[in-house]
Amino acid sequence: HTHGFHRFVPVTLGDRARFPTYPHHSIPHAVYSEFGLEKESACEELIRVVKHIEALDFQEASERATALYGFLDDQWKTLSPMAYATACAYYANGRHEIETVPTSGLHRLRESEWIRFGSGMDRPCAGHAQVSEVLRVLGSNDPSVCVWPTRDDRLPEALGLKLRVGPDVVIRRLRNARDKGGSITAERAVGYYSLLSKYAAFPEVVELAEEPHIFCPNPRGDWWSPASCVLSDPHALLGDRFAVIADLAEAEAWWTHLGVPEAPNLGLCCTLLEMLAEEEDHTFPLKSLYGFIEDRLRVQSTDLDIKVPTLTGWRDSRETFSSSDSLWRQWMQECDIPTWEQP
């Protein structure tokens, strides 16, 4: 079809079923007399191949689709001009260029279920491409990641495969794993938590941060809240009462955002002693913990109300460590714990 010197495929304005990629909503009807797509391509032969693939059983469809995707990946530099058309509107001898849109051929590729994800076939928009940003977070074995690698990132972008992972994807995977009693590898966990740090202000991420979303297998549990975590515990002061997440340290930005301490501090020790008091646990090995608290109290001013268990009950730590109570002295000596006098 032509309009003056301009050649195009005519479009019926408002017919979104036949012309789904044309920007119908952007056109003021009264100004233009004709509407069209320049450089439009239906890619009929390619679409016939895709429709044939959709009709096959899974195994054969997967093999044929793999070959097709490889061909497109190899040849995309040559084929890409056929993927996009220019939406135009015409008046008198004039031409108004509106925007670049997918051709009908590319649109049908996007809408066909021929991309392999995990153990099924689906439309490209149903999942993620194997690009570096996605692989850092989800890895190549995630069921939402296309099983085919790509050399030209423009191909998955054109097809509509997702090139980035949103925080909702990670939140869903963490909650599903936790609620079903599942597990995640340290590599995947680092990818998840590193991504969350980029969206820390999003409401859904703020909500997750308050939940037990940190995976760290421990005799007392696998999923922990940030307040129950520490990056390292070199002297094993905390036993199994806290999650030591040394294997996840690479997600540094997330731990900094959550305020997870690098090592035990007086605050964590105070929390631990409160746990022991509440549970009336007299079996916990206190020698190293007491020594740590005493060393810190020598040099650190604190407003924490730290109570420690003694033979005469729970008492203030500063008073206890400088007490002349004979029972306490005897217990300290038996445990080989140093004492100091409060200045």
Short mmCIF file of N, CA and C in Angstrom, two decimals, residues 111-209:
data_model
loop_
_atom_site.label_atom_id
_atom_site.label_comp_id
_atom_site.label_asym_id
_atom_site.label_seq_id
_atom_site.Cartn_x
_atom_site.Cartn_y
_atom_site.Cartn_z
N GLU A 111 4.26 -14.70 21.53
CA GLU A 111 3.02 -15.26 22.05
C GLU A 111 2.95 -16.78 21.93
N SER A 112 3.92 -17.41 21.30
CA SER A 112 3.91 -18.86 21.11
C SER A 112 4.66 -19.56 22.24
N GLU A 113 4.22 -20.76 22.59
CA GLU A 113 4.83 -21.53 23.68
C GLU A 113 5.90 -22.47 23.13
N TRP A 114 7.09 -21.92 22.93
CA TRP A 114 8.16 -22.71 22.32
C TRP A 114 9.49 -22.58 23.05
N ILE A 115 9.52 -21.82 24.17
CA ILE A 115 10.75 -21.63 24.93
C ILE A 115 10.79 -22.65 26.07
N ARG A 116 11.92 -23.30 26.23
CA ARG A 116 12.07 -24.35 27.24
C ARG A 116 12.51 -23.73 28.58
N PHE A 117 11.68 -23.95 29.59
CA PHE A 117 11.99 -23.59 30.97
C PHE A 117 11.90 -24.85 31.81
N GLY A 118 12.98 -25.27 32.44
CA GLY A 118 12.93 -26.46 33.27
C GLY A 118 12.39 -27.65 32.50
N SER A 119 11.27 -28.19 32.95
CA SER A 119 10.70 -29.38 32.31
C SER A 119 9.46 -29.06 31.48
N GLY A 120 9.34 -27.83 31.01
CA GLY A 120 8.16 -27.46 30.23
C GLY A 120 8.47 -26.41 29.19
N MET A 121 7.48 -26.17 28.32
CA MET A 121 7.59 -25.16 27.27
C MET A 121 6.59 -24.05 27.57
N ASP A 122 6.98 -22.82 27.31
CA ASP A 122 6.07 -21.72 27.60
C ASP A 122 6.42 -20.53 26.71
N ARG A 123 5.64 -19.47 26.83
CA ARG A 123 5.94 -18.24 26.10
C ARG A 123 7.21 -17.60 26.67
N PRO A 124 7.93 -16.85 25.85
CA PRO A 124 9.17 -16.23 26.34
C PRO A 124 8.98 -15.37 27.58
N CYS A 125 7.86 -14.65 27.65
CA CYS A 125 7.66 -13.73 28.78
C CYS A 125 7.43 -14.45 30.10
N ALA A 126 7.31 -15.79 30.07
CA ALA A 126 7.05 -16.55 31.29
C ALA A 126 8.28 -16.71 32.17
N GLY A 127 9.46 -16.40 31.65
CA GLY A 127 10.65 -16.64 32.45
C GLY A 127 11.81 -15.74 32.09
N HIS A 128 12.99 -16.14 32.57
CA HIS A 128 14.20 -15.32 32.46
C HIS A 128 15.17 -15.90 31.44
N ALA A 129 15.97 -15.02 30.86
CA ALA A 129 17.02 -15.43 29.93
C ALA A 129 18.27 -15.83 30.70
N GLN A 130 19.12 -16.62 30.06
CA GLN A 130 20.42 -16.97 30.66
C GLN A 130 21.42 -15.86 30.38
N VAL A 131 21.24 -14.74 31.08
CA VAL A 131 22.19 -13.63 30.99
C VAL A 131 22.86 -13.49 32.36
N SER A 132 23.98 -12.82 32.39
CA SER A 132 24.83 -12.81 33.60
C SER A 132 24.08 -12.31 34.83
N GLU A 133 23.28 -11.25 34.69
CA GLU A 133 22.59 -10.70 35.85
C GLU A 133 21.60 -11.70 36.45
N VAL A 134 20.92 -12.44 35.59
CA VAL A 134 19.97 -13.45 36.05
C VAL A 134 20.70 -14.62 36.69
N LEU A 135 21.79 -15.07 36.05
CA LEU A 135 22.53 -16.24 36.56
C LEU A 135 23.16 -15.96 37.92
N ARG A 136 23.57 -14.72 38.17
CA ARG A 136 24.15 -14.38 39.48
C ARG A 136 23.14 -14.59 40.60
N VAL A 137 21.87 -14.36 40.30
CA VAL A 137 20.83 -14.46 41.33
C VAL A 137 20.19 -15.84 41.36
N LEU A 138 19.74 -16.32 40.21
CA LEU A 138 18.93 -17.54 40.16
C LEU A 138 19.72 -18.78 39.77
N GLY A 139 20.86 -18.60 39.10
CA GLY A 139 21.59 -19.76 38.58
C GLY A 139 20.90 -20.33 37.35
N SER A 140 21.53 -21.29 36.72
CA SER A 140 21.01 -21.83 35.46
C SER A 140 19.97 -22.92 35.67
N ASN A 141 19.84 -23.45 36.90
CA ASN A 141 18.92 -24.56 37.15
C ASN A 141 17.57 -24.12 37.69
N ASP A 142 17.37 -22.84 37.88
CA ASP A 142 16.09 -22.36 38.36
C ASP A 142 15.02 -22.64 37.30
N PRO A 143 13.83 -23.13 37.70
CA PRO A 143 12.81 -23.49 36.72
C PRO A 143 12.28 -22.32 35.91
N SER A 144 12.56 -21.10 36.32
CA SER A 144 12.09 -19.94 35.54
C SER A 144 13.14 -19.44 34.56
N VAL A 145 14.31 -20.08 34.52
CA VAL A 145 15.39 -19.64 33.63
C VAL A 145 15.41 -20.52 32.38
N CYS A 146 15.44 -19.89 31.22
CA CYS A 146 15.51 -20.60 29.95
C CYS A 146 16.73 -21.52 29.95
N VAL A 147 16.54 -22.74 29.47
CA VAL A 147 17.63 -23.72 29.53
C VAL A 147 18.71 -23.44 28.50
N TRP A 148 18.44 -22.55 27.55
CA TRP A 148 19.40 -22.30 26.48
C TRP A 148 20.24 -21.07 26.77
N PRO A 149 21.57 -21.19 26.70
CA PRO A 149 22.41 -20.01 26.82
C PRO A 149 22.29 -19.16 25.56
N THR A 150 22.72 -17.93 25.63
CA THR A 150 22.63 -17.04 24.48
C THR A 150 23.90 -16.25 24.33
N ARG A 151 24.29 -16.03 23.10
CA ARG A 151 25.49 -15.23 22.82
C ARG A 151 25.15 -13.77 22.54
N ASP A 152 23.95 -13.54 22.03
CA ASP A 152 23.53 -12.19 21.67
C ASP A 152 22.37 -11.79 22.58
N ASP A 153 22.65 -10.91 23.55
CA ASP A 153 21.62 -10.53 24.52
C ASP A 153 20.44 -9.83 23.88
N ARG A 154 20.60 -9.36 22.64
CA ARG A 154 19.49 -8.67 21.98
C ARG A 154 18.37 -9.64 21.61
N LEU A 155 18.70 -10.92 21.42
CA LEU A 155 17.67 -11.90 21.08
C LEU A 155 16.69 -12.11 22.22
N PRO A 156 17.12 -12.49 23.43
CA PRO A 156 16.14 -12.67 24.51
C PRO A 156 15.37 -11.38 24.82
N GLU A 157 16.03 -10.24 24.68
CA GLU A 157 15.34 -8.97 24.90
C GLU A 157 14.22 -8.79 23.88
N ALA A 158 14.50 -9.10 22.61
CA ALA A 158 13.49 -8.97 21.56
C ALA A 158 12.34 -9.94 21.78
N LEU A 159 12.65 -11.16 22.22
CA LEU A 159 11.62 -12.17 22.42
C LEU A 159 10.76 -11.90 23.65
N GLY A 160 11.25 -11.09 24.55
CA GLY A 160 10.48 -10.77 25.75
C GLY A 160 10.88 -11.56 26.97
N LEU A 161 11.99 -12.32 26.89
CA LEU A 161 12.52 -12.98 28.08
C LEU A 161 12.99 -11.93 29.08
N LYS A 162 12.79 -12.17 30.36
CA LYS A 162 13.19 -11.21 31.37
C LYS A 162 14.71 -11.22 31.52
N LEU A 163 15.30 -10.03 31.54
CA LEU A 163 16.75 -9.89 31.65
C LEU A 163 17.20 -9.52 33.06
N ARG A 164 16.25 -9.25 33.93
CA ARG A 164 16.56 -8.91 35.32
C ARG A 164 15.63 -9.67 36.25
N VAL A 165 16.08 -9.84 37.47
CA VAL A 165 15.28 -10.53 38.48
C VAL A 165 14.73 -9.48 39.45
N GLY A 166 13.42 -9.49 39.63
CA GLY A 166 12.80 -8.56 40.56
C GLY A 166 12.82 -9.09 41.98
N PRO A 167 12.70 -8.22 42.98
CA PRO A 167 12.72 -8.68 44.38
C PRO A 167 11.57 -9.62 44.70
N ASP A 168 10.45 -9.49 43.99
CA ASP A 168 9.30 -10.37 44.25
C ASP A 168 9.65 -11.83 43.97
N VAL A 169 10.50 -12.06 42.96
CA VAL A 169 10.91 -13.43 42.62
C VAL A 169 11.71 -14.04 43.77
N VAL A 170 12.66 -13.28 44.30
CA VAL A 170 13.50 -13.77 45.40
C VAL A 170 12.67 -13.96 46.67
N ILE A 171 11.81 -13.01 46.97
CA ILE A 171 10.97 -13.11 48.17
C ILE A 171 10.12 -14.37 48.11
N ARG A 172 9.54 -14.63 46.94
CA ARG A 172 8.69 -15.81 46.77
C ARG A 172 9.48 -17.10 46.98
N ARG A 173 10.71 -17.16 46.46
CA ARG A 173 11.51 -18.36 46.62
C ARG A 173 11.95 -18.56 48.06
N LEU A 174 12.31 -17.50 48.75
CA LEU A 174 12.72 -17.63 50.14
C LEU A 174 11.55 -18.10 51.02
N ARG A 175 10.40 -17.50 50.83
CA ARG A 175 9.24 -17.89 51.64
C ARG A 175 8.78 -19.32 51.33
N ASN A 176 8.81 -19.68 50.06
CA ASN A 176 8.41 -21.04 49.70
C ASN A 176 9.34 -22.07 50.33
N ALA A 177 10.66 -21.80 50.25
CA ALA A 177 11.64 -22.73 50.83
C ALA A 177 11.45 -22.84 52.33
N ARG A 178 11.24 -21.70 52.98
CA ARG A 178 11.07 -21.70 54.45
C ARG A 178 9.78 -22.42 54.85
N ASP A 179 8.67 -22.08 54.20
CA ASP A 179 7.37 -22.64 54.59
C ASP A 179 7.27 -24.14 54.31
N LYS A 180 8.02 -24.61 53.31
CA LYS A 180 7.98 -26.03 52.97
C LYS A 180 9.11 -26.83 53.61
N GLY A 181 9.88 -26.16 54.47
CA GLY A 181 10.99 -26.85 55.12
C GLY A 181 12.10 -27.21 54.16
N GLY A 182 12.25 -26.40 53.11
CA GLY A 182 13.27 -26.67 52.11
C GLY A 182 14.61 -26.04 52.45
N SER A 183 15.52 -26.11 51.51
CA SER A 183 16.86 -25.56 51.71
C SER A 183 17.31 -24.85 50.44
N ILE A 184 18.33 -24.02 50.58
CA ILE A 184 18.95 -23.36 49.43
C ILE A 184 20.46 -23.43 49.63
N THR A 185 21.18 -23.45 48.53
CA THR A 185 22.64 -23.50 48.64
C THR A 185 23.17 -22.13 49.06
N ALA A 186 24.38 -22.12 49.58
CA ALA A 186 25.00 -20.86 49.98
C ALA A 186 25.16 -19.94 48.78
N GLU A 187 25.49 -20.50 47.62
CA GLU A 187 25.66 -19.69 46.42
C GLU A 187 24.37 -18.98 46.04
N ARG A 188 23.24 -19.74 46.07
CA ARG A 188 21.95 -19.14 45.73
C ARG A 188 21.56 -18.11 46.79
N ALA A 189 21.80 -18.44 48.06
CA ALA A 189 21.43 -17.52 49.13
C ALA A 189 22.17 -16.20 48.99
N VAL A 190 23.46 -16.25 48.68
CA VAL A 190 24.23 -15.02 48.48
C VAL A 190 23.64 -14.21 47.32
N GLY A 191 23.26 -14.89 46.23
CA GLY A 191 22.63 -14.19 45.11
C GLY A 191 21.32 -13.54 45.51
N TYR A 192 20.50 -14.26 46.26
CA TYR A 192 19.21 -13.72 46.71
C TYR A 192 19.41 -12.49 47.60
N TYR A 193 20.26 -12.64 48.63
CA TYR A 193 20.41 -11.55 49.59
C TYR A 193 21.12 -10.34 48.98
N SER A 194 22.03 -10.58 48.05
CA SER A 194 22.70 -9.47 47.37
C SER A 194 21.69 -8.66 46.56
N LEU A 195 20.76 -9.35 45.91
CA LEU A 195 19.74 -8.65 45.14
C LEU A 195 18.82 -7.85 46.06
N LEU A 196 18.43 -8.44 47.19
CA LEU A 196 17.52 -7.74 48.10
C LEU A 196 18.11 -6.41 48.57
N SER A 197 19.43 -6.35 48.73
CA SER A 197 20.05 -5.11 49.20
C SER A 197 19.84 -3.96 48.23
N LYS A 198 19.63 -4.26 46.95
CA LYS A 198 19.40 -3.21 45.94
C LYS A 198 17.99 -2.65 46.02
N TYR A 199 17.10 -3.40 46.66
CA TYR A 199 15.70 -2.97 46.75
C TYR A 199 15.27 -2.83 48.21
N ALA A 200 16.22 -2.47 49.07
CA ALA A 200 15.98 -2.50 50.51
C ALA A 200 14.83 -1.59 50.95
N ALA A 201 14.55 -0.53 50.17
CA ALA A 201 13.49 0.41 50.57
C ALA A 201 12.11 -0.01 50.08
N PHE A 202 12.03 -1.04 49.23
CA PHE A 202 10.73 -1.48 48.73
C PHE A 202 9.91 -2.06 49.89
N PRO A 203 8.62 -1.73 49.96
CA PRO A 203 7.79 -2.20 51.09
C PRO A 203 7.82 -3.72 51.29
N GLU A 204 7.78 -4.48 50.18
CA GLU A 204 7.76 -5.93 50.32
C GLU A 204 9.09 -6.45 50.86
N VAL A 205 10.19 -5.76 50.56
CA VAL A 205 11.51 -6.17 51.08
C VAL A 205 11.62 -5.78 52.55
N VAL A 206 11.10 -4.60 52.90
CA VAL A 206 11.08 -4.18 54.30
C VAL A 206 10.30 -5.19 55.15
N GLU A 207 9.18 -5.67 54.61
CA GLU A 207 8.37 -6.67 55.32
C GLU A 207 9.14 -7.97 55.50
N LEU A 208 9.81 -8.41 54.44
CA LEU A 208 10.58 -9.66 54.53
C LEU A 208 11.69 -9.55 55.56
N ALA A 209 12.32 -8.38 55.66
CA ALA A 209 13.46 -8.20 56.56
C ALA A 209 13.09 -8.48 58.01
#
